[in-house]
PDB file of C-alpha atoms and ligand atoms in Angstrom:
ATOM      1  CA  MET A   1      33.223 -49.754 -34.427  1.00 49.00           C
ATOM      2  CA  GLY A   2      30.306 -47.524 -34.412  1.00 52.00           C
ATOM      3  CA  ASN A   3      27.322 -49.212 -35.785  1.00 56.00           C
ATOM      4  CA  ASP A   4      25.849 -50.043 -31.898  1.00 69.00           C
ATOM      5  CA  LEU A   5      25.229 -46.239 -32.071  1.00 75.00           C
ATOM      6  CA  PRO A   6      21.176 -45.265 -33.014  1.00 79.00           C
ATOM      7  CA  ASP A   7      20.071 -42.855 -35.683  1.00 86.00           C
ATOM      8  CA  LEU A   8      21.729 -40.154 -34.436  1.00 95.00           C
ATOM      9  CA  THR A   9      21.369 -36.801 -36.623  1.00 96.00           C
ATOM     10  CA  LEU A  10      25.067 -35.967 -36.312  1.00 97.00           C
ATOM     11  CA  LEU A  11      26.523 -39.302 -37.505  1.00 95.00           C
ATOM     12  CA  ARG A  12      27.736 -38.833 -41.179  1.00 94.00           C
ATOM     13  CA  ARG A  13      24.162 -42.020 -42.512  1.00 89.00           C
ATOM     14  CA  CYS A  14      21.405 -39.591 -41.051  1.00 92.00           C
ATOM     15  CA  TRP A  15      23.213 -35.913 -41.695  1.00 91.00           C
ATOM     16  CA  PRO A  16      20.255 -33.711 -42.412  1.00 86.00           C
ATOM     17  CA  SER A  17      22.084 -32.636 -45.385  1.00 82.00           C
ATOM     18  CA  TYR A  18      24.650 -35.698 -45.933  1.00 76.00           C
ATOM     19  CA  SER A  19      26.854 -35.404 -49.162  1.00 76.00           C
ATOM     20  CA  ASP A  20      29.775 -37.544 -48.787  1.00 81.00           C
ATOM     21  CA  ASP A  21      32.256 -39.964 -46.162  1.00 80.00           C
ATOM     22  CA  SER A  22      34.754 -37.124 -45.610  1.00 86.00           C
ATOM     23  CA  SER A  23      34.006 -33.760 -45.410  1.00 92.00           C
ATOM     24  CA  THR A  24      33.830 -31.773 -42.363  1.00 96.00           C
ATOM     25  CA  HIS A  25      30.528 -29.432 -41.530  1.00 96.00           C
ATOM     26  CA  VAL A  26      32.176 -26.376 -41.229  1.00 97.00           C
ATOM     27  CA  VAL A  27      30.726 -23.908 -37.683  1.00 98.00           C
ATOM     28  CA  LYS A  28      32.138 -20.148 -38.809  1.00 98.00           C
ATOM     29  CA  VAL A  29      32.791 -18.401 -35.373  1.00 98.00           C
ATOM     30  CA  ASN A  30      33.797 -14.331 -35.813  1.00 96.00           C
ATOM     31  CA  GLY A  31      35.268 -14.981 -39.805  1.00 96.00           C
ATOM     32  CA  VAL A  32      37.057 -17.993 -38.254  1.00 98.00           C
ATOM     33  CA  GLU A  33      36.223 -20.950 -40.041  1.00 98.00           C
ATOM     34  CA  PHE A  34      36.171 -24.409 -37.565  1.00 98.00           C
ATOM     35  CA  GLY A  35      36.549 -27.655 -40.046  1.00 97.00           C
ATOM     36  CA  GLY A  36      38.072 -25.460 -43.107  1.00 95.00           C
ATOM     37  CA  PRO A  37      41.301 -26.301 -44.521  1.00 93.00           C
ATOM     38  CA  ARG A  38      42.696 -24.047 -41.964  1.00 95.00           C
ATOM     39  CA  PRO A  39      43.430 -25.286 -38.438  1.00 98.00           C
ATOM     40  CA  VAL A  40      41.796 -22.693 -35.453  1.00 98.00           C
ATOM     41  CA  ILE A  41      43.744 -21.737 -32.912  1.00 98.00           C
ATOM     42  CA  ILE A  42      42.064 -20.405 -30.304  1.00 99.00           C
ATOM     43  CA  ALA A  43      44.805 -19.251 -26.603  1.00 99.00           C
ATOM     44  CA  GLY A  44      44.159 -17.422 -23.576  1.00 98.00           C
ATOM     45  CA  PRO A  45      44.159 -17.589 -19.823  1.00 98.00           C
ATOM     46  CA  CYS A  46      42.362 -20.199 -17.953  1.00 98.00           C
ATOM     47  CA  ALA A  47      40.452 -17.599 -16.071  1.00 98.00           C
ATOM     48  CA  ILE A  48      40.047 -13.827 -16.438  1.00 98.00           C
ATOM     49  CA  GLU A  49      41.544 -12.546 -13.464  1.00 98.00           C
ATOM     50  CA  SER A  50      41.463  -8.351 -14.357  1.00 97.00           C
ATOM     51  CA  HIS A  51      41.584  -6.096 -17.529  1.00 98.00           C
ATOM     52  CA  ASP A  52      45.287  -5.602 -17.466  1.00 97.00           C
ATOM     53  CA  GLN A  53      45.774  -9.620 -18.142  1.00 97.00           C
ATOM     54  CA  ALA A  54      43.223 -10.417 -20.357  1.00 98.00           C
ATOM     55  CA  MET A  55      44.111  -7.290 -22.252  1.00 98.00           C
ATOM     56  CA  GLY A  56      47.738  -8.491 -21.879  1.00 98.00           C
ATOM     57  CA  ILE A  57      47.136 -12.124 -22.854  1.00 98.00           C
ATOM     58  CA  ALA A  58      44.679 -10.813 -25.579  1.00 98.00           C
ATOM     59  CA  ARG A  59      47.190  -8.654 -27.636  1.00 98.00           C
ATOM     60  CA  ALA A  60      50.327 -11.501 -27.218  1.00 98.00           C
ATOM     61  CA  VAL A  61      47.530 -13.982 -28.624  1.00 98.00           C
ATOM     62  CA  LYS A  62      46.537 -11.589 -31.750  1.00 98.00           C
ATOM     63  CA  LYS A  63      50.679 -11.191 -31.667  1.00 98.00           C
ATOM     64  CA  ALA A  64      51.619 -14.236 -32.819  1.00 98.00           C
ATOM     65  CA  GLY A  65      49.055 -15.316 -34.769  1.00 98.00           C
ATOM     66  CA  GLY A  66      45.993 -16.761 -32.669  1.00 98.00           C
ATOM     67  CA  GLN A  67      42.499 -16.718 -34.529  1.00 98.00           C
ATOM     68  CA  MET A  68      40.089 -16.761 -31.164  1.00 98.00           C
ATOM     69  CA  LEU A  69      40.863 -15.341 -27.469  1.00 98.00           C
ATOM     70  CA  ARG A  70      39.445 -18.100 -24.288  1.00 98.00           C
ATOM     71  CA  GLY A  71      39.419 -17.384 -20.763  1.00 98.00           C
ATOM     72  CA  GLY A  72      36.795 -18.755 -18.264  1.00 98.00           C
ATOM     73  CA  VAL A  73      34.615 -16.189 -15.819  1.00 98.00           C
ATOM     74  CA  TYR A  74      32.645 -19.261 -14.723  1.00 98.00           C
ATOM     75  CA  LYS A  75      34.907 -21.231 -13.065  1.00 98.00           C
ATOM     76  CA  PRO A  76      34.132 -25.149 -12.706  1.00 98.00           C
ATOM     77  CA  ARG A  77      36.766 -25.400  -9.502  1.00 97.00           C
ATOM     78  CA  THR A  78      37.335 -28.704  -7.769  1.00 96.00           C
ATOM     79  CA  ASN A  79      37.744 -26.901  -4.030  1.00 97.00           C
ATOM     80  CA  PRO A  80      34.280 -24.712  -3.688  1.00 98.00           C
ATOM     81  CA  TYR A  81      36.700 -22.126  -1.455  1.00 98.00           C
ATOM     82  CA  SER A  82      39.077 -21.645  -5.114  1.00 98.00           C
ATOM     83  CA  PHE A  83      38.926 -18.733  -7.370  1.00 97.00           C
ATOM     84  CA  GLN A  84      35.172 -19.182  -9.230  1.00 98.00           C
ATOM     85  CA  GLY A  85      35.983 -16.271 -11.868  1.00 98.00           C
ATOM     86  CA  LEU A  86      34.853 -13.326 -12.072  1.00 98.00           C
ATOM     87  CA  GLY A  87      31.215 -13.980 -13.465  1.00 98.00           C
ATOM     88  CA  THR A  88      29.513 -11.157 -15.059  1.00 98.00           C
ATOM     89  CA  ASP A  89      32.486  -8.634 -14.401  1.00 98.00           C
ATOM     90  CA  GLY A  90      34.663 -10.590 -16.527  1.00 98.00           C
ATOM     91  CA  LEU A  91      31.825 -10.930 -19.494  1.00 98.00           C
ATOM     92  CA  LYS A  92      32.503  -7.309 -19.163  1.00 98.00           C
ATOM     93  CA  ILE A  93      35.968  -7.488 -19.947  1.00 98.00           C
ATOM     94  CA  LEU A  94      35.775  -9.972 -22.363  1.00 98.00           C
ATOM     95  CA  ALA A  95      33.709  -7.649 -24.282  1.00 98.00           C
ATOM     96  CA  ASP A  96      35.746  -4.666 -24.254  1.00 98.00           C
ATOM     97  CA  VAL A  97      39.100  -7.179 -25.009  1.00 98.00           C
ATOM     98  CA  ARG A  98      36.817  -8.067 -28.137  1.00 98.00           C
ATOM     99  CA  GLU A  99      35.967  -5.018 -29.047  1.00 98.00           C
ATOM    100  CA  GLN A 100      39.788  -3.821 -28.929  1.00 98.00           C
ATOM    101  CA  THR A 101      41.559  -7.190 -30.245  1.00 98.00           C
ATOM    102  CA  GLY A 102      38.896  -8.359 -32.732  1.00 98.00           C
ATOM    103  CA  LEU A 103      39.243 -11.818 -31.710  1.00 98.00           C
ATOM    104  CA  GLY A 104      36.461 -13.568 -31.320  1.00 98.00           C
ATOM    105  CA  VAL A 105      35.314 -14.956 -27.988  1.00 98.00           C
ATOM    106  CA  VAL A 106      35.032 -18.662 -26.352  1.00 99.00           C
ATOM    107  CA  THR A 107      34.003 -18.782 -22.509  1.00 99.00           C
ATOM    108  CA  GLU A 108      32.495 -21.417 -20.368  1.00 99.00           C
ATOM    109  CA  VAL A 109      28.685 -21.698 -19.407  1.00 98.00           C
ATOM    110  CA  MET A 110      27.959 -24.032 -16.501  1.00 98.00           C
ATOM    111  CA  ASP A 111      24.311 -23.054 -15.170  1.00 98.00           C
ATOM    112  CA  PRO A 112      21.273 -23.266 -17.814  1.00 98.00           C
ATOM    113  CA  ARG A 113      20.005 -20.873 -16.120  1.00 98.00           C
ATOM    114  CA  LEU A 114      23.041 -18.329 -18.101  1.00 98.00           C
ATOM    115  CA  VAL A 115      23.038 -19.409 -20.920  1.00 98.00           C
ATOM    116  CA  GLU A 116      21.230 -16.023 -22.311  1.00 98.00           C
ATOM    117  CA  HIS A 117      23.611 -14.407 -20.593  1.00 98.00           C
ATOM    118  CA  VAL A 118      26.682 -15.661 -21.403  1.00 98.00           C
ATOM    119  CA  ALA A 119      25.491 -15.669 -25.574  1.00 98.00           C
ATOM    120  CA  GLU A 120      25.067 -12.229 -24.620  1.00 98.00           C
ATOM    121  CA  TYR A 121      28.865 -11.157 -24.476  1.00 98.00           C
ATOM    122  CA  ALA A 122      30.760 -14.715 -26.148  1.00 98.00           C
ATOM    123  CA  ASP A 123      30.873 -15.558 -29.906  1.00 98.00           C
ATOM    124  CA  MET A 124      30.925 -18.788 -28.514  1.00 99.00           C
ATOM    125  CA  LEU A 125      29.960 -21.301 -25.942  1.00 99.00           C
ATOM    126  CA  GLN A 126      32.394 -23.267 -23.664  1.00 99.00           C
ATOM    127  CA  ILE A 127      30.471 -27.083 -22.359  1.00 98.00           C
ATOM    128  CA  GLY A 128      33.146 -27.621 -19.754  1.00 98.00           C
ATOM    129  CA  SER A 129      34.565 -31.935 -19.579  1.00 98.00           C
ATOM    130  CA  ARG A 130      32.740 -31.822 -16.290  1.00 98.00           C
ATOM    131  CA  SER A 131      29.487 -30.387 -17.581  1.00 98.00           C
ATOM    132  CA  MET A 132      29.260 -32.712 -21.019  1.00 98.00           C
ATOM    133  CA  HIS A 133      26.799 -35.182 -19.169  1.00 98.00           C
ATOM    134  CA  SER A 134      24.484 -32.044 -17.757  1.00 98.00           C
ATOM    135  CA  PHE A 135      21.717 -32.737 -20.411  1.00 98.00           C
ATOM    136  CA  PRO A 136      19.379 -29.402 -19.483  1.00 98.00           C
ATOM    137  CA  LEU A 137      22.652 -27.440 -20.159  1.00 98.00           C
ATOM    138  CA  LEU A 138      23.537 -28.864 -23.442  1.00 98.00           C
ATOM    139  CA  THR A 139      19.488 -28.880 -24.904  1.00 98.00           C
ATOM    140  CA  GLU A 140      20.040 -24.839 -22.976  1.00 98.00           C
ATOM    141  CA  VAL A 141      23.081 -24.119 -25.338  1.00 98.00           C
ATOM    142  CA  GLY A 142      20.895 -25.658 -28.374  1.00 98.00           C
ATOM    143  CA  LYS A 143      18.238 -23.778 -28.064  1.00 98.00           C
ATOM    144  CA  ALA A 144      21.036 -20.925 -27.905  1.00 97.00           C
ATOM    145  CA  LYS A 145      21.523 -21.196 -31.093  1.00 91.00           C
ATOM    146  CA  VAL A 146      25.287 -19.921 -30.602  1.00 98.00           C
ATOM    147  CA  PRO A 147      28.244 -21.734 -32.053  1.00 98.00           C
ATOM    148  CA  VAL A 148      29.447 -24.423 -29.166  1.00 99.00           C
ATOM    149  CA  LEU A 149      32.352 -26.290 -27.495  1.00 99.00           C
ATOM    150  CA  LEU A 150      31.582 -29.918 -26.290  1.00 99.00           C
ATOM    151  CA  LYS A 151      34.386 -30.752 -24.303  1.00 99.00           C
ATOM    152  CA  ARG A 152      34.996 -34.200 -23.695  1.00 98.00           C
ATOM    153  CA  GLY A 153      33.959 -35.867 -20.343  1.00 98.00           C
ATOM    154  CA  TRP A 154      36.899 -37.315 -18.766  1.00 97.00           C
ATOM    155  CA  SER A 155      35.956 -40.539 -18.629  1.00 97.00           C
ATOM    156  CA  ALA A 156      33.603 -40.393 -21.270  1.00 98.00           C
ATOM    157  CA  THR A 157      33.563 -42.803 -24.571  1.00 97.00           C
ATOM    158  CA  LEU A 158      32.874 -42.146 -27.694  1.00 97.00           C
ATOM    159  CA  GLU A 159      29.367 -42.585 -27.750  1.00 96.00           C
ATOM    160  CA  GLU A 160      28.665 -40.594 -24.940  1.00 97.00           C
ATOM    161  CA  TRP A 161      30.849 -37.701 -25.709  1.00 98.00           C
ATOM    162  CA  ILE A 162      28.937 -37.881 -29.226  1.00 98.00           C
ATOM    163  CA  CYS A 163      25.083 -38.067 -28.025  1.00 98.00           C
ATOM    164  CA  ALA A 164      25.857 -35.347 -25.598  1.00 98.00           C
ATOM    165  CA  ALA A 165      26.560 -33.760 -28.673  1.00 98.00           C
ATOM    166  CA  GLU A 166      22.910 -34.509 -29.713  1.00 98.00           C
ATOM    167  CA  TYR A 167      21.473 -33.052 -27.118  1.00 98.00           C
ATOM    168  CA  ILE A 168      22.751 -30.063 -28.608  1.00 98.00           C
ATOM    169  CA  ALA A 169      21.724 -31.244 -32.015  1.00 98.00           C
ATOM    170  CA  LYS A 170      17.872 -31.898 -31.018  1.00 97.00           C
ATOM    171  CA  GLU A 171      17.527 -28.561 -30.684  1.00 98.00           C
ATOM    172  CA  GLY A 172      18.640 -26.711 -33.809  1.00 97.00           C
ATOM    173  CA  ASN A 173      21.815 -26.461 -33.497  1.00 98.00           C
ATOM    174  CA  TYR A 174      24.519 -28.038 -35.161  1.00 98.00           C
ATOM    175  CA  ASN A 175      27.208 -25.485 -34.246  1.00 98.00           C
ATOM    176  CA  ILE A 176      29.059 -27.932 -32.524  1.00 98.00           C
ATOM    177  CA  VAL A 177      33.181 -28.080 -31.972  1.00 99.00           C
ATOM    178  CA  LEU A 178      34.346 -31.028 -30.395  1.00 99.00           C
ATOM    179  CA  CYS A 179      36.899 -30.870 -28.430  1.00 99.00           C
ATOM    180  CA  GLU A 180      39.365 -33.575 -26.648  1.00 98.00           C
ATOM    181  CA  ARG A 181      40.738 -32.708 -23.573  1.00 98.00           C
ATOM    182  CA  GLY A 182      42.351 -36.071 -22.106  1.00 98.00           C
ATOM    183  CA  ILE A 183      40.681 -38.153 -20.549  1.00 97.00           C
ATOM    184  CA  ARG A 184      41.519 -39.857 -16.746  1.00 95.00           C
ATOM    185  CA  ALA A 185      44.121 -42.438 -15.918  1.00 93.00           C
ATOM    186  CA  SER A 186      46.650 -42.854 -14.388  1.00 86.00           C
ATOM    187  CA  CYS A 187      49.630 -41.206 -14.609  1.00 85.00           C
ATOM    188  CA  HIS A 188      51.993 -42.442 -11.896  1.00 84.00           C
ATOM    189  CA  TRP A 189      54.579 -39.278 -10.462  1.00 83.00           C
ATOM    190  CA  ASP A 190      51.877 -37.175 -11.621  1.00 87.00           C
ATOM    191  CA  TYR A 191      53.904 -36.007 -14.548  1.00 91.00           C
ATOM    192  CA  ALA A 192      50.423 -35.251 -16.689  1.00 94.00           C
ATOM    193  CA  ARG A 193      47.109 -34.131 -15.416  1.00 95.00           C
ATOM    194  CA  ASN A 194      45.145 -36.198 -17.984  1.00 96.00           C
ATOM    195  CA  LEU A 195      46.036 -38.623 -20.589  1.00 96.00           C
ATOM    196  CA  LEU A 196      45.620 -37.032 -24.421  1.00 98.00           C
ATOM    197  CA  ASP A 197      43.165 -39.350 -25.895  1.00 98.00           C
ATOM    198  CA  LEU A 198      44.334 -38.959 -29.886  1.00 98.00           C
ATOM    199  CA  ASN A 199      42.856 -42.240 -30.689  1.00 98.00           C
ATOM    200  CA  VAL A 200      39.319 -40.873 -30.350  1.00 98.00           C
ATOM    201  CA  LEU A 201      39.962 -38.371 -33.727  1.00 98.00           C
ATOM    202  CA  GLU A 202      39.835 -40.563 -36.542  1.00 97.00           C
ATOM    203  CA  PRO A 203      36.693 -42.821 -35.483  1.00 97.00           C
ATOM    204  CA  LEU A 204      35.311 -39.296 -34.143  1.00 97.00           C
ATOM    205  CA  LYS A 205      35.699 -37.632 -37.934  1.00 96.00           C
ATOM    206  CA  ARG A 206      34.643 -41.066 -39.550  1.00 95.00           C
ATOM    207  CA  LEU A 207      31.028 -41.202 -37.204  1.00 96.00           C
ATOM    208  CA  THR A 208      30.075 -37.567 -37.314  1.00 97.00           C
ATOM    209  CA  PRO A 209      30.862 -34.486 -39.733  1.00 97.00           C
ATOM    210  CA  LEU A 210      31.534 -32.465 -37.051  1.00 98.00           C
ATOM    211  CA  PRO A 211      35.080 -30.426 -36.407  1.00 98.00           C
ATOM    212  CA  VAL A 212      37.069 -31.953 -33.868  1.00 98.00           C
ATOM    213  CA  ILE A 213      40.176 -29.529 -31.914  1.00 98.00           C
ATOM    214  CA  VAL A 214      42.283 -30.227 -28.706  1.00 98.00           C
ATOM    215  CA  ASP A 215      43.197 -28.747 -25.732  1.00 98.00           C
ATOM    216  CA  PRO A 216      46.447 -29.888 -24.884  1.00 98.00           C
ATOM    217  CA  SER A 217      46.801 -28.047 -21.580  1.00 98.00           C
ATOM    218  CA  HIS A 218      44.497 -29.243 -19.564  1.00 98.00           C
ATOM    219  CA  ALA A 219      45.328 -32.693 -21.170  1.00 97.00           C
ATOM    220  CA  THR A 220      48.933 -32.738 -19.509  1.00 97.00           C
ATOM    221  CA  GLY A 221      49.235 -29.643 -16.884  1.00 97.00           C
ATOM    222  CA  GLN A 222      52.312 -28.562 -17.790  1.00 96.00           C
ATOM    223  CA  TRP A 223      53.037 -26.415 -19.604  1.00 98.00           C
ATOM    224  CA  SER A 224      56.840 -27.772 -21.118  1.00 97.00           C
ATOM    225  CA  LEU A 225      54.536 -30.777 -22.603  1.00 97.00           C
ATOM    226  CA  VAL A 226      52.351 -28.404 -24.490  1.00 98.00           C
ATOM    227  CA  ALA A 227      54.387 -27.618 -27.949  1.00 98.00           C
ATOM    228  CA  ASN A 228      54.808 -30.882 -28.409  1.00 98.00           C
ATOM    229  CA  LEU A 229      51.339 -32.692 -27.943  1.00 98.00           C
ATOM    230  CA  SER A 230      50.091 -29.883 -30.188  1.00 98.00           C
ATOM    231  CA  ARG A 231      52.325 -30.356 -32.698  1.00 98.00           C
ATOM    232  CA  ALA A 232      51.415 -34.385 -32.257  1.00 98.00           C
ATOM    233  CA  ALA A 233      47.336 -33.184 -32.173  1.00 98.00           C
ATOM    234  CA  LEU A 234      47.928 -31.809 -35.564  1.00 98.00           C
ATOM    235  CA  ALA A 235      49.365 -34.440 -37.139  1.00 97.00           C
ATOM    236  CA  ALA A 236      46.949 -37.035 -36.037  1.00 97.00           C
ATOM    237  CA  GLY A 237      43.702 -34.294 -37.700  1.00 96.00           C
ATOM    238  CA  ALA A 238      43.058 -32.238 -35.255  1.00 98.00           C
ATOM    239  CA  HIS A 239      41.231 -29.015 -36.550  1.00 98.00           C
ATOM    240  CA  GLY A 240      42.111 -26.709 -34.573  1.00 98.00           C
ATOM    241  CA  LEU A 241      43.934 -26.236 -30.977  1.00 98.00           C
ATOM    242  CA  LEU A 242      42.900 -24.004 -26.968  1.00 99.00           C
ATOM    243  CA  ILE A 243      45.398 -23.741 -25.648  1.00 98.00           C
ATOM    244  CA  GLU A 244      45.995 -21.751 -22.017  1.00 98.00           C
ATOM    245  CA  VAL A 245      48.629 -18.652 -22.168  1.00 98.00           C
ATOM    246  CA  VAL A 246      50.376 -16.986 -20.110  1.00 98.00           C
ATOM    247  CA  ASP A 247      52.110 -13.661 -20.461  1.00 94.00           C
ATOM    248  CA  THR A 248      55.197 -13.283 -17.620  1.00 94.00           C
ATOM    249  CA  GLU A 249      56.650 -15.334 -15.176  1.00 95.00           C
ATOM    250  CA  GLU A 250      56.021 -13.104 -12.267  1.00 95.00           C
ATOM    251  CA  ALA A 251      51.994 -13.266 -13.665  1.00 95.00           C
ATOM    252  CA  ARG A 252      52.265 -16.923 -13.482  1.00 96.00           C
ATOM    253  CA  ALA A 253      53.605 -16.818  -9.621  1.00 96.00           C
ATOM    254  CA  LEU A 254      50.090 -14.547  -8.713  1.00 95.00           C
ATOM    255  CA  LEU A 255      47.366 -16.815 -11.043  1.00 96.00           C
ATOM    256  CA  LYS A 256      44.952 -18.131  -9.101  1.00 96.00           C
ATOM    257  CA  CYS A 257      44.023 -20.769 -11.592  1.00 95.00           C
ATOM    258  CA  ASP A 258      45.872 -23.718 -13.495  1.00 96.00           C
ATOM    259  CA  ALA A 259      49.533 -21.721 -13.718  1.00 96.00           C
ATOM    260  CA  ALA A 260      50.950 -24.432 -14.305  1.00 96.00           C
ATOM    261  CA  GLN A 261      49.833 -24.909 -17.775  1.00 97.00           C
ATOM    262  CA  GLY A 262      49.990 -21.422 -19.095  1.00 98.00           C
ATOM    263  CA  ILE A 263      51.795 -21.598 -22.382  1.00 98.00           C
ATOM    264  CA  PRO A 264      54.820 -18.541 -22.729  1.00 98.00           C
ATOM    265  CA  PRO A 265      53.966 -16.024 -25.783  1.00 98.00           C
ATOM    266  CA  GLU A 266      57.349 -17.173 -27.986  1.00 98.00           C
ATOM    267  CA  VAL A 267      55.844 -21.015 -27.813  1.00 98.00           C
ATOM    268  CA  LEU A 268      52.260 -19.996 -28.683  1.00 98.00           C
ATOM    269  CA  GLU A 269      54.082 -18.518 -31.845  1.00 98.00           C
ATOM    270  CA  GLN A 270      55.581 -21.799 -32.248  1.00 98.00           C
ATOM    271  CA  ILE A 271      53.140 -23.897 -32.503  1.00 98.00           C
ATOM    272  CA  VAL A 272      50.795 -20.742 -35.228  1.00 98.00           C
ATOM    273  CA  ALA A 273      53.653 -21.831 -36.996  1.00 97.00           C
ATOM    274  CA  ALA A 274      53.789 -25.898 -36.944  1.00 96.00           C
ATOM    275  CA  ALA A 275      49.778 -25.308 -37.351  1.00 96.00           C
ATOM    276  CA  ARG A 276      50.258 -22.968 -40.702  1.00 94.00           C
ATOM    277  CA  GLU A 277      53.198 -25.999 -41.725  1.00 91.00           C
ATOM    278  CA  SER A 278      50.198 -28.428 -41.259  1.00 85.00           C
ATOM    279  CA  GLU A 279      47.773 -27.198 -43.673  1.00 80.00           C
ATOM    280  CA  SER A 280      50.364 -27.693 -46.896  1.00 64.00           C
ATOM    281  CA  LEU A 281      49.263 -31.752 -45.789  1.00 62.00           C
ATOM    282  CA  SER A 282      45.700 -31.453 -45.573  1.00 54.00           C
ATOM    283  CA  LEU A 283      44.692 -33.599 -43.628  1.00 51.00           C
ATOM    284  CA  PRO A 284      41.258 -35.394 -44.307  1.00 48.00           C
TER     285      PRO A 284
HETATM  286  C1  LIG B  22      39.148 -24.833 -19.417  1.00 94.68           C
HETATM  287  O1  LIG B  22      38.804 -25.021 -20.207  1.00 94.68           O
HETATM  288  O2  LIG B  22      38.945 -23.599 -18.916  1.00 94.68           O
HETATM  289  C2  LIG B  22      38.510 -25.978 -18.327  1.00 94.68           C
HETATM  290  C3  LIG B  22      38.279 -25.781 -17.227  1.00 94.68           C
HETATM  291  O3  LIG B  22      38.885 -27.343 -19.568  1.00 94.68           O
HETATM  292  P1  LIG B  22      38.111 -28.598 -18.831  1.00 94.68           P
HETATM  293  O4  LIG B  22      36.822 -28.939 -18.463  1.00 94.68           O
HETATM  294  O5  LIG B  22      38.485 -29.681 -19.841  1.00 94.68           O
HETATM  295  O6  LIG B  22      38.512 -29.298 -17.336  1.00 94.68           O
HETATM  296 MN1  LIG B  23      42.268 -24.261 -17.192  1.00 94.68          MN
END
């Protein structure tokens, strides 16, 4: 498997500073290390909806032991009439929350023309599942030289995913963290939103030294499934998790985006504890 891949620089055998067949390229973001001995827990709301909401959740994330904050301000919505995100106002909220909590921030960029703008506020740029095939966008984030979180397209093969990452690396940006977030499959009776492909972690780590994290929130769409899949992802060797959080049930009722999948802060605490335990297993 993987022998049919062309000579991409991201493959271990072609990596610019090839050392061995198992080490991970550590991606540093605001003092946090992806691919180091500690799994990185990124948590936060699906979308930034207000200053109060973002600050409340960020404080809860920090208290629970999360190391980075997530929060979308440009939201990829299926329905064009759904809430699309707060845009620049949301970026300003993120900047303020970042300053007050010290948490590094990851947020999605969809439009190649906005890459520089978003990079002025964010520590890490997220490429969403729907944008994984957007080659002009990948090229722009490659040029921006800011760390990138590249989600897997929900129907992308392993090869297509690595080739998408190569578009970023081709511009000289090797600070890429891959994120498995579930692939499209028939989940009869709507028991889950997607199918979490933990099988992909091992071959991915064999083929490339890039760190890989898992998003159990978009994989399931239901918060009650998130804790167990987080543990499963860590056991399968994930270098971290990307998780959506909702701070109160009253707040959940008012959310405009992905309300059903945000976990309460107490569950995040349990996941952080499980991540600390998994460190001692020191999986490759
Ligand atoms: C998100 O992380 O908010 C998101 C939209 O995820 P995905 O691109 O995986 O659907
Ligand atoms: Mn979401």
